[in-house]
XYZ file of C-alpha atoms in Angstrom:
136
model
C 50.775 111.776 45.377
C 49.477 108.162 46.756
C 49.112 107.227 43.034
C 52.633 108.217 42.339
C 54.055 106.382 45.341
C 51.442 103.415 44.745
C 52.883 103.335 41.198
C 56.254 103.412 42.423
C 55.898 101.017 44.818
C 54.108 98.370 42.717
C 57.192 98.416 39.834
C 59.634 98.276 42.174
C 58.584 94.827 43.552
C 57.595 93.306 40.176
C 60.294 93.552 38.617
C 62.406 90.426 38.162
C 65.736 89.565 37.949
C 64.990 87.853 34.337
C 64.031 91.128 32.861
C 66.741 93.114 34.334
C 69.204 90.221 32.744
C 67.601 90.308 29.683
C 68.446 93.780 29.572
C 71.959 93.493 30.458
C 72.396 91.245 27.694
C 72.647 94.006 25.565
C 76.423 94.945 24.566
C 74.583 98.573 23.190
C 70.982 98.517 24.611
C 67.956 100.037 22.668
C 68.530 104.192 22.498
C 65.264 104.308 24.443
C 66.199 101.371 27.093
C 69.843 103.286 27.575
C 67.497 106.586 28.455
C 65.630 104.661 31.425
C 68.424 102.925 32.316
C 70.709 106.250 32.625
C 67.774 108.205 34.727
C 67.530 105.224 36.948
C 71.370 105.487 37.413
C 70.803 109.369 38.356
C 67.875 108.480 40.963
C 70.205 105.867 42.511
C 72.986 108.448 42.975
C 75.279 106.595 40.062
C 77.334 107.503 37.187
C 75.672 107.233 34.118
C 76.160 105.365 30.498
C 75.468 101.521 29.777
C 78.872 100.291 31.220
C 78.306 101.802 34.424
C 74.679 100.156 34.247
C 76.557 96.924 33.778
C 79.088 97.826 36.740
C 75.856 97.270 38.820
C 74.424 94.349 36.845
C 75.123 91.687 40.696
C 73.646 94.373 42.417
C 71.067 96.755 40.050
C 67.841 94.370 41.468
C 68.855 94.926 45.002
C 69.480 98.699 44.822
C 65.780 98.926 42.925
C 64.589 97.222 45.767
C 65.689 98.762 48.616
C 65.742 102.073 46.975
C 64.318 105.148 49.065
C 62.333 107.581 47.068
C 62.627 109.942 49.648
C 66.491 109.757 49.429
C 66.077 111.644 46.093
C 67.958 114.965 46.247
C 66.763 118.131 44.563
C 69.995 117.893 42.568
C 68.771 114.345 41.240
C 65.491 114.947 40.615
C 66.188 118.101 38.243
C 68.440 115.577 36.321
C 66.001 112.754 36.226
C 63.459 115.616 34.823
C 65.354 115.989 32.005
C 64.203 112.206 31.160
C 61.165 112.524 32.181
C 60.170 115.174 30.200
C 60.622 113.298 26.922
C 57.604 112.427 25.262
C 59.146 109.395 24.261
C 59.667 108.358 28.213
C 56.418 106.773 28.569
C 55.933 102.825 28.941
C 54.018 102.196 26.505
C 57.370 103.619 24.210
C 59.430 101.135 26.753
C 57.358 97.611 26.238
C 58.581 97.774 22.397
C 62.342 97.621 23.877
C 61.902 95.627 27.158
C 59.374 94.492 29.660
C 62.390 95.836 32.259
C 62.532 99.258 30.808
C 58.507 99.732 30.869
C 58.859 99.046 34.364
C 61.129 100.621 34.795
C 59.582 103.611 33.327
C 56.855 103.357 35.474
C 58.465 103.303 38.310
C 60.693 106.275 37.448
C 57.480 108.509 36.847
C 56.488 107.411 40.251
C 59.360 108.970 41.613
C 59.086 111.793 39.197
C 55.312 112.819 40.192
C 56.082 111.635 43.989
C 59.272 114.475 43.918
C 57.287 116.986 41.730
C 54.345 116.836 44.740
C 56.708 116.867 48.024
C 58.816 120.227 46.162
C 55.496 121.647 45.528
C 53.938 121.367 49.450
C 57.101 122.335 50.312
C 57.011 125.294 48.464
C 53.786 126.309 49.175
C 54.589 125.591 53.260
C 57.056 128.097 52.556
C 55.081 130.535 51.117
C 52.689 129.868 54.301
C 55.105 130.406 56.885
C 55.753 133.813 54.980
C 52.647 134.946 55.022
C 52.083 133.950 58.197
C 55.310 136.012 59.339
C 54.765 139.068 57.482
C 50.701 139.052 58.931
C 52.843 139.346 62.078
C-alpha cells in the first residue's frame, strides 16, 4: 500500500500545468488519453466525456492537487476499475499519447492499488470482528 500511495503521491505533484494544457488542446483527444482523462473525472466525483474535462480545464491542476485519495467512495472506485482493468491502461500505453496522460495513469493506479488495499483490510477486519463474535 505505501508504494501505491508513494506512487500516487509523486504524480500528483509532478505534473505541470504545460502538460495538462497540452492535453486540453485537443478538440477530440487520443481514444486512450480520453480513457484516463474520463477515470480521473470519476475519481474526482465529475461527469465524464472530453467537454466536461474541458469544463475543468482553469481548475483540473488544482483539483489533482488537492485531491484526497481517501475521499474515494466505493461507488467511484468500482467505476474507476472498469479503467483500470484495461490492459491498455498502463503508462507506458499513455507516454505515446501524452506525458499528462502517463502521469496521469500512474497516478490513477495509485489510487486504484491504494483503494483495492484499504477495501481489502477492511474486509478482512470484518471478517475478524466476526470471528471474534461468534468465538463468543
Amino acid at each position: 500500500m505505501a508504494d501505491a500511495l508513494a506512487e500516487f503521491r509523486k504524480t500528483q505533484m509532478s505534473l505541470e500545468k504545460k502538460e495538462l494544457q497540452e492535453c486540453m488542446s485537443f478538440s477530440s483527444p487520443p481514444p486512450l488519453c480520453g480513457m484516463v482523462f474520463d477515470a480521473l473525472m470519476v475519481v474526482l466525483g465529475k461527469k465524464t466525456g472530453w467537454d466536461e474535462v474541458r469544463k475543468e480545464k482553469a481548475n483540473l491542476l488544482k483539483l489533482i492537487i488537492e485531491f484526497d485519495v481517501n475521499s474515494v467512495t466505493p461507488q467511484r472506485f468500482d467505476a474507476l476499475k472498469k479503467y483500470t482493468a484495461s490492459k491498455e491502461f498502463n503508462v507506458d500505453a499513455m507516454k505515446k499519447d501524452s506525458s499528462a496522460a502517463a502521469k496521469l495513469t500512474g497516478m490513477l493506479l495509485g489510487v486504484a492499488a491504494y483503494c483495492e488495499h484499504k477495501r481489502a483490510t477492511k474486509a478482512k477486519k470484518r471478517s475478524e470482528e466476526h470471528t471474534s463474535e461468534l468465538q463468543s
